[in-house]
C-alpha positions as a printed Julia matrix, in Angstrom:
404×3 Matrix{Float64}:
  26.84  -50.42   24.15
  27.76  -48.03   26.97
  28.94  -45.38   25.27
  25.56  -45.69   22.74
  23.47  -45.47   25.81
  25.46  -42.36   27.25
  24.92  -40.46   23.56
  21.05  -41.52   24.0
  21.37  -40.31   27.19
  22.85  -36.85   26.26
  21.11  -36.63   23.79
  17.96  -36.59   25.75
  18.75  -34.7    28.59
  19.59  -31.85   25.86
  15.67  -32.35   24.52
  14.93  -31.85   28.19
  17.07  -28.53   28.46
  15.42  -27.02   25.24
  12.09  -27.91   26.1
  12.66  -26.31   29.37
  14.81  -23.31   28.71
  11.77  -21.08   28.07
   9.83  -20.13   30.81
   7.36  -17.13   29.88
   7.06  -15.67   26.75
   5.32  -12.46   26.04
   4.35  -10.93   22.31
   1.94   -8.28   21.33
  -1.3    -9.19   19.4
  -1.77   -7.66   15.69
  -2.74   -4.62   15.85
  -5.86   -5.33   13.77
  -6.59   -7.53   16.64
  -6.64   -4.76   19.38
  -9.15   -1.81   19.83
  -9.06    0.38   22.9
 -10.03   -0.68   25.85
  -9.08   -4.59   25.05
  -7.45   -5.65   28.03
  -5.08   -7.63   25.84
  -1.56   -7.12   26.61
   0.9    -4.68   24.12
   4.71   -4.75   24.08
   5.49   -2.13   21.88
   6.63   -4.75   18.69
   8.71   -6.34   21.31
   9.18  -10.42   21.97
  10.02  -10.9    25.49
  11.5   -14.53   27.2
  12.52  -15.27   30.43
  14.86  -18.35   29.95
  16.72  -20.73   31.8
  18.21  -23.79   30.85
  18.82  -26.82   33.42
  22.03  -25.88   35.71
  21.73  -22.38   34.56
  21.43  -19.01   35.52
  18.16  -16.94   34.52
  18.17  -15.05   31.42
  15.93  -12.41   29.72
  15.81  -12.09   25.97
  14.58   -9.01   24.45
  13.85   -9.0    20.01
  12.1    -6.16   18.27
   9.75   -6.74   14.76
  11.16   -3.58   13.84
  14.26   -5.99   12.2
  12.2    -9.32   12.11
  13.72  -10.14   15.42
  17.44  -10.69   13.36
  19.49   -8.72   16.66
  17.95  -10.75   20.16
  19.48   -9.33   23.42
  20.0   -11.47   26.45
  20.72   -9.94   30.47
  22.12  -12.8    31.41
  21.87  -12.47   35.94
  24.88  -14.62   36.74
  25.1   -13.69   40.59
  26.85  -11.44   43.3
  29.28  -11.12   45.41
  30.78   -9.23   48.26
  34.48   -7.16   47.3
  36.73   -5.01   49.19
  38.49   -1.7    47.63
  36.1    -1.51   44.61
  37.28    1.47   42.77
  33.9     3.24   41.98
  35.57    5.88   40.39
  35.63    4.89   36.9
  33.38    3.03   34.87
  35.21    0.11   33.14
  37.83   -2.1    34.33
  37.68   -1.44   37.68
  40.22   -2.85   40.24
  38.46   -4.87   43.09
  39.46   -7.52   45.88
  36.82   -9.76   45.83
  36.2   -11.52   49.98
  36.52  -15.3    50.11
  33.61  -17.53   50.66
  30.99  -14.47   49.29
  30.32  -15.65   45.87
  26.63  -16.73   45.03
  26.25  -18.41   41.54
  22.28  -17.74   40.66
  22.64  -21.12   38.54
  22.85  -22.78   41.9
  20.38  -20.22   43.53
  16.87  -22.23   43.03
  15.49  -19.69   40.83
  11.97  -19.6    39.66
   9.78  -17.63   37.22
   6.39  -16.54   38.0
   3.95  -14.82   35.56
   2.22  -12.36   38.26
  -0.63  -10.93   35.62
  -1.78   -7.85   33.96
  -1.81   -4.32   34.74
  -3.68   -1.23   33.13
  -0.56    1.78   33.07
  -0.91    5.54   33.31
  -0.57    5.29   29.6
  -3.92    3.49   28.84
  -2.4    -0.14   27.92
  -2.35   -3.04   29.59
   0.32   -5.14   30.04
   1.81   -7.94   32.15
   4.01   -8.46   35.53
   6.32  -11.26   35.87
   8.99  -11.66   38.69
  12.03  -13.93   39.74
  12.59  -15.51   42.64
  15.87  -17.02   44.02
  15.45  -18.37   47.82
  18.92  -20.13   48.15
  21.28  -16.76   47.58
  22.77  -17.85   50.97
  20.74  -17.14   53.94
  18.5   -14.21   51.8
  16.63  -14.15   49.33
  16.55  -12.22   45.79
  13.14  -10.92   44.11
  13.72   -9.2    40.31
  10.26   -7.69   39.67
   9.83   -6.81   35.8
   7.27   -4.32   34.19
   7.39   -4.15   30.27
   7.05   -0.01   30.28
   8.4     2.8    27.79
  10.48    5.34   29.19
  11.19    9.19   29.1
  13.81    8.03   26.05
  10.9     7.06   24.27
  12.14    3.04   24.48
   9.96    0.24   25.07
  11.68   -2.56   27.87
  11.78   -3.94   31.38
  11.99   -2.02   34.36
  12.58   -4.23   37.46
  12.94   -3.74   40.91
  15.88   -5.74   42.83
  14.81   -6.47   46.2
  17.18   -8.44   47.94
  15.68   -9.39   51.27
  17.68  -10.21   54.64
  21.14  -10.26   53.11
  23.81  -10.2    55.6
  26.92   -8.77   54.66
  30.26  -10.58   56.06
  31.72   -7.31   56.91
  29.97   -3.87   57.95
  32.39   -1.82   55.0
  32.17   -4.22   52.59
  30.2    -3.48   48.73
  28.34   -5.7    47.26
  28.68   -6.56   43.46
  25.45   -7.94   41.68
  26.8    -9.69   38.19
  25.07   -9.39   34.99
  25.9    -9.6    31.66
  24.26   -8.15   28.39
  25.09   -9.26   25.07
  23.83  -10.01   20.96
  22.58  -13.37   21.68
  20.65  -14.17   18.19
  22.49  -16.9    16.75
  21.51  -18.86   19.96
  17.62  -17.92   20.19
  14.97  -17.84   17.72
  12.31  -15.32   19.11
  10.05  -15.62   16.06
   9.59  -19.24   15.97
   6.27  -20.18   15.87
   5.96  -21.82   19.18
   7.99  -21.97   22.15
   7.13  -25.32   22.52
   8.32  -26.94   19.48
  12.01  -27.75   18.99
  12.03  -29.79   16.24
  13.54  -27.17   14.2
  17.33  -26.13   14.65
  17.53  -22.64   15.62
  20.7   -22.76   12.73
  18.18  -23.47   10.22
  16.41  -20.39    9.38
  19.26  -18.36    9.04
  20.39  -20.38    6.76
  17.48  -20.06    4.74
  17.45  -16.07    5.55
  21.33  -15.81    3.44
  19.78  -17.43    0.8
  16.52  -15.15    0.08
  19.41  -11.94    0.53
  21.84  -13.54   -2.29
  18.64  -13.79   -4.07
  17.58  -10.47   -3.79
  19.97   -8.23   -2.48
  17.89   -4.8    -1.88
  15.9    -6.49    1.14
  16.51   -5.6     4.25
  19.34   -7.0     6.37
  18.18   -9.9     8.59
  21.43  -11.05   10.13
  24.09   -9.46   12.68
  26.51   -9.93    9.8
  23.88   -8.23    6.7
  23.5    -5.17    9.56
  27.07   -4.17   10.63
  27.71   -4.67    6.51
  25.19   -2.42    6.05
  26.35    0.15    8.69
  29.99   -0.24    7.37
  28.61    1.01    3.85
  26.63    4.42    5.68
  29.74    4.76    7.46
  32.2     4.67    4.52
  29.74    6.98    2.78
  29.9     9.16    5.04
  33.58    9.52    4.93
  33.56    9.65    1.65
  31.43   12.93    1.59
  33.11   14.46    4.19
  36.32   14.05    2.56
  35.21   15.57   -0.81
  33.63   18.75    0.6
  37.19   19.66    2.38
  39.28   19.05   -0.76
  38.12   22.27   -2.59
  39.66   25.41   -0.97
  39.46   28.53   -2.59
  42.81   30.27   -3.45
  43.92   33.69   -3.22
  45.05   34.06   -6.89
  41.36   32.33   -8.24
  39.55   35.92   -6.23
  40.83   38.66   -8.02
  39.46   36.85  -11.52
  35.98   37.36  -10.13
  34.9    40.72  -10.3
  33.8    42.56   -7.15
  29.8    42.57   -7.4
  29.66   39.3    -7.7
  31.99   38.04   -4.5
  30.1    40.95   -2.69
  26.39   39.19   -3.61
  27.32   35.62   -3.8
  29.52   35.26   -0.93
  26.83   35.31    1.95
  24.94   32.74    0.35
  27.46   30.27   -0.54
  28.53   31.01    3.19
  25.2    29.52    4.48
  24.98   26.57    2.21
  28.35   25.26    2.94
  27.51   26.08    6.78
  23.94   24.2     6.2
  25.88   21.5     4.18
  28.62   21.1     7.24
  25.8    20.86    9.57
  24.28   18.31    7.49
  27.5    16.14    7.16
  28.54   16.03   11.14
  24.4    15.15   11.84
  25.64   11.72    9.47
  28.69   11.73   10.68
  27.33   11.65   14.13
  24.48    9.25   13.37
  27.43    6.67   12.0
  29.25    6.82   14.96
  26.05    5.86   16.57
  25.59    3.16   14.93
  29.2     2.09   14.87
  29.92    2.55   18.81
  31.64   -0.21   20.74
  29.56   -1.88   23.99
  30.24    0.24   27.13
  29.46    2.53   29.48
  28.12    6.06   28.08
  30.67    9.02   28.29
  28.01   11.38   30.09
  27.96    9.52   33.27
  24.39    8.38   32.95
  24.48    5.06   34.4
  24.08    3.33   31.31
  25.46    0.68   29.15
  24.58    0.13   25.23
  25.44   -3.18   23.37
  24.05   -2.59   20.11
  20.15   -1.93   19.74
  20.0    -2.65   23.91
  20.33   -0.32   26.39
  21.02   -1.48   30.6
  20.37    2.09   32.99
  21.01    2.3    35.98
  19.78    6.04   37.23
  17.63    5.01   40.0
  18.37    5.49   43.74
  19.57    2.18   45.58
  17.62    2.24   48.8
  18.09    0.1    52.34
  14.7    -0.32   53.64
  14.27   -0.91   57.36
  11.68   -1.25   59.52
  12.22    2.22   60.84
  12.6     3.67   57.58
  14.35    4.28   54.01
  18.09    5.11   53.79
  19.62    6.15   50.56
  22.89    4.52   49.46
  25.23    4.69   46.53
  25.5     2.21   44.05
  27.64    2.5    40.94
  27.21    0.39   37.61
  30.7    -0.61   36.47
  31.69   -2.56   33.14
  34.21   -5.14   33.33
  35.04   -5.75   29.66
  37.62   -8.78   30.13
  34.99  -10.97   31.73
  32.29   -9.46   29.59
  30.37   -8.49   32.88
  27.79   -5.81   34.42
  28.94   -5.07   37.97
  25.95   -2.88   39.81
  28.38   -2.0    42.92
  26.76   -1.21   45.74
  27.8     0.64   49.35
  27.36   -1.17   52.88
  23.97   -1.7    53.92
  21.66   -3.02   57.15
  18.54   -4.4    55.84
  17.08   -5.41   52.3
  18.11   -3.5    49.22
  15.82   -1.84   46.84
  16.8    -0.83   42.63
  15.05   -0.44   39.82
  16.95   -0.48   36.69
  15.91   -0.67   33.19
  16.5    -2.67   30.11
  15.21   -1.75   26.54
  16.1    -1.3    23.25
  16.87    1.55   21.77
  14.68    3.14   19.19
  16.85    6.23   18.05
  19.53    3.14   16.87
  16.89    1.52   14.82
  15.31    4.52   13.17
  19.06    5.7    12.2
  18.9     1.92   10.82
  15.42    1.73    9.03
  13.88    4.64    9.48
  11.03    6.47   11.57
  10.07    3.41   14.13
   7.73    5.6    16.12
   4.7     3.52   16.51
   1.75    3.82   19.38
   1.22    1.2    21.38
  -2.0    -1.01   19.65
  -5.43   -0.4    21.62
  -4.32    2.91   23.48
  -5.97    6.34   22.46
  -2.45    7.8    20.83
  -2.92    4.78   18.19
  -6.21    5.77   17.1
  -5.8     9.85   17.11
  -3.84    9.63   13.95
  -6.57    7.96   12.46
  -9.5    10.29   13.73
  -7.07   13.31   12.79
  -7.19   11.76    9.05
 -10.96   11.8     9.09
 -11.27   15.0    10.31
  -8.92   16.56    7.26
 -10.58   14.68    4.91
 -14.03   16.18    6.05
 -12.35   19.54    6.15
 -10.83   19.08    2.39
 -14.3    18.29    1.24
 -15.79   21.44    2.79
 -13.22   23.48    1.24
 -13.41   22.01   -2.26
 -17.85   22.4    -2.49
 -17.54   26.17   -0.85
């Protein structure tokens, strides 16, 4: 009887942890359903969720229509910590000493989501605000501001501001480490369910049904992780497989003298320039493939960013300590620590309450090399209906040409 009242038990509390895990969701309206100047929030295609289940640590989840919402993306905040001899000169697997007694687990951190409303952007759209707040992270407290925004890159996402307020550091050269973690997260969360509020459905079940429409018909689309890196695997082997065939053929010293002169003299230059356009062509795949195909980590051109798939984490911004007298700049470094699977955003000593604003997004260059030209206006601004006034305006020109 016990240990049927314990599985009830379980059972229910689990109800209670899926009912509760999402806390905000935001989704952009049809476009058919937005005209400009509708103050109706856009998001660029993109499902956004702030979730956290009981006992655990916030999490925002970031799905694009562009794939159906098959590849879901989750930074994961999991906490900070203070750490002695951080080695900010590389970028992954850095050696640290982390200080006794420093360790704050945002699970434990009474964290709370609040939807703070809409704004109108330089851009023309309006879209929405939304913060977390964490008031046990010791003696301080931790705000994480988000703004859904696109960025010089071109990429819709979050950029949020970390302002970590009255933080007192246990010794004046220590660094602080704030922990986060990004990572493929869609065979735990369904964005495109049709309401956050009912669970009755297994998150496992629709991707079951999704393998069985692609055995069915097998020129779709991929809709699962596994039907995408397949699908990249094939480009990539393709494009091996041309590269490989255009270096085979070498011309020979004894095949020359059979041709006669005029023609190497006429026909040289412009074989010459195909084979250079052709080359061109193949390392532009080649290059696109590796794209694709590229491991989680830290970019090579010291940009302060990490990719995991489709997602992209930057960290460009200037760390600031804000005092009452004043703004000082200070260094902070992001660092990837591949064994624990973690984001480390190092940061150097500081007095007063620390200000960042890094940004999280997916990429859109990755999914056009995956299903082609994604570039899409945001629904209800001016640059989503100028395509359709420029139409109208050819048209009327065609017709004048065609009675004159």
């Amino acid at each position: 009887m016990k240990a049927i009242l314990a599985l009830l038990l379980g059972l229910l509390s689990q109800s209670f942890a899926d009912d509760d895990s999402v806390l905000l969701e935001l989704e952009s309206p049809d476009s058919d359903e937005v005209s400009v100047g509708d103050d109706s929030p856009s998001y660029g295609g993109l499902i956004i969720q702030v979730r956290q289940d009981i006992d655990g640590a916030p999490t925002v989840a970031l799905g694009s229509e562009i794939d159906d919402y098959a590849d879901v993306y989750c930074l994961n905040f999991l906490g900070l910590f203070e750490a002695s001899d951080y080695d900010t000169s590389t970028s992954t697997s850095a050696a640290y000493t982390a200080i006794d007694g420093t360790t704050v687990d945002l699970a434990n951190a009474n964290c709370t989501t609040r939807n703070e409303g809409s704004i109108t952007t330089d851009a023309g759209f309006t879209t929405s605000t939304f913060s977390i707040r964490c008031t046990d992270v010791g003696e301080a407290t931790l705000f994480l501001t988000f703004t859904f925004t696109q960025d010089d890159a071109g990429d819709y996402g979050l950029e949020y501001i970390i302002n970590l307020q009255d933080y007192v550091l246990s010794d004046a050269e220590a660094k602080l480490v704030m922990v986060q973690s990004l990572e493929e997260c869609g065979d735990l969360i369904d964005l495109d369910a049709e309401s956050v509020d009912e669970d009755t459905t297994s998150s496992t079940e629709e991707p079951e049904a999704t393998e069985a429409d692609d055995n069915d018909e097998e020129t779709e689309e991929p809709t699962t992780t596994d039907d995408i890196n397949r699908r990249r695997m094939r480009r990539l082997l393709q494009g091996d497989d041309v590269t490989s065939s255009t270096e085979e053929p070498e011309p020979t010293e004894t095949d020359e003298p059979e041709e006669t002169e005029d023609t190497e003299e006429t026909e040289a230059p412009s074989t010459d320039e195909e084979e250079t356009e052709d080359s061109e062509t193949e390392s532009e795949e080649s290059t696109d493939a590796e794209s694709l195909e590229e491991e989680d980590g830290i970019s090579e051109d010291d940009s302060g960013e990490f990719d995991a798939g489709f997602a992209r984490f930057v960290v460009n911004g200037q760390a600031i300590d804000r005092c009452e007298d004043g703004d000082t700049e200070i260094n902070s470094t992001l660092v990837y620590q591949p064994d624990d699977g973690e984001l480390h955003i190092v940061f150097d000593s500081f007095a007063c309450n620390l200000i960042l604003d890094p940004f999280y997004g997916l990429d859109n260059s990755k999914y056009e090399l995956q299903f082609g030209d994604t570039t899409d206006p945001l629904p209800g601004t001016t640059e989503d209906n100028a395509g359709s006034f420029g139409i109208m305006i050819a048209m009327v020109m065609g017709l004048f040409v065609y009675l004159w």
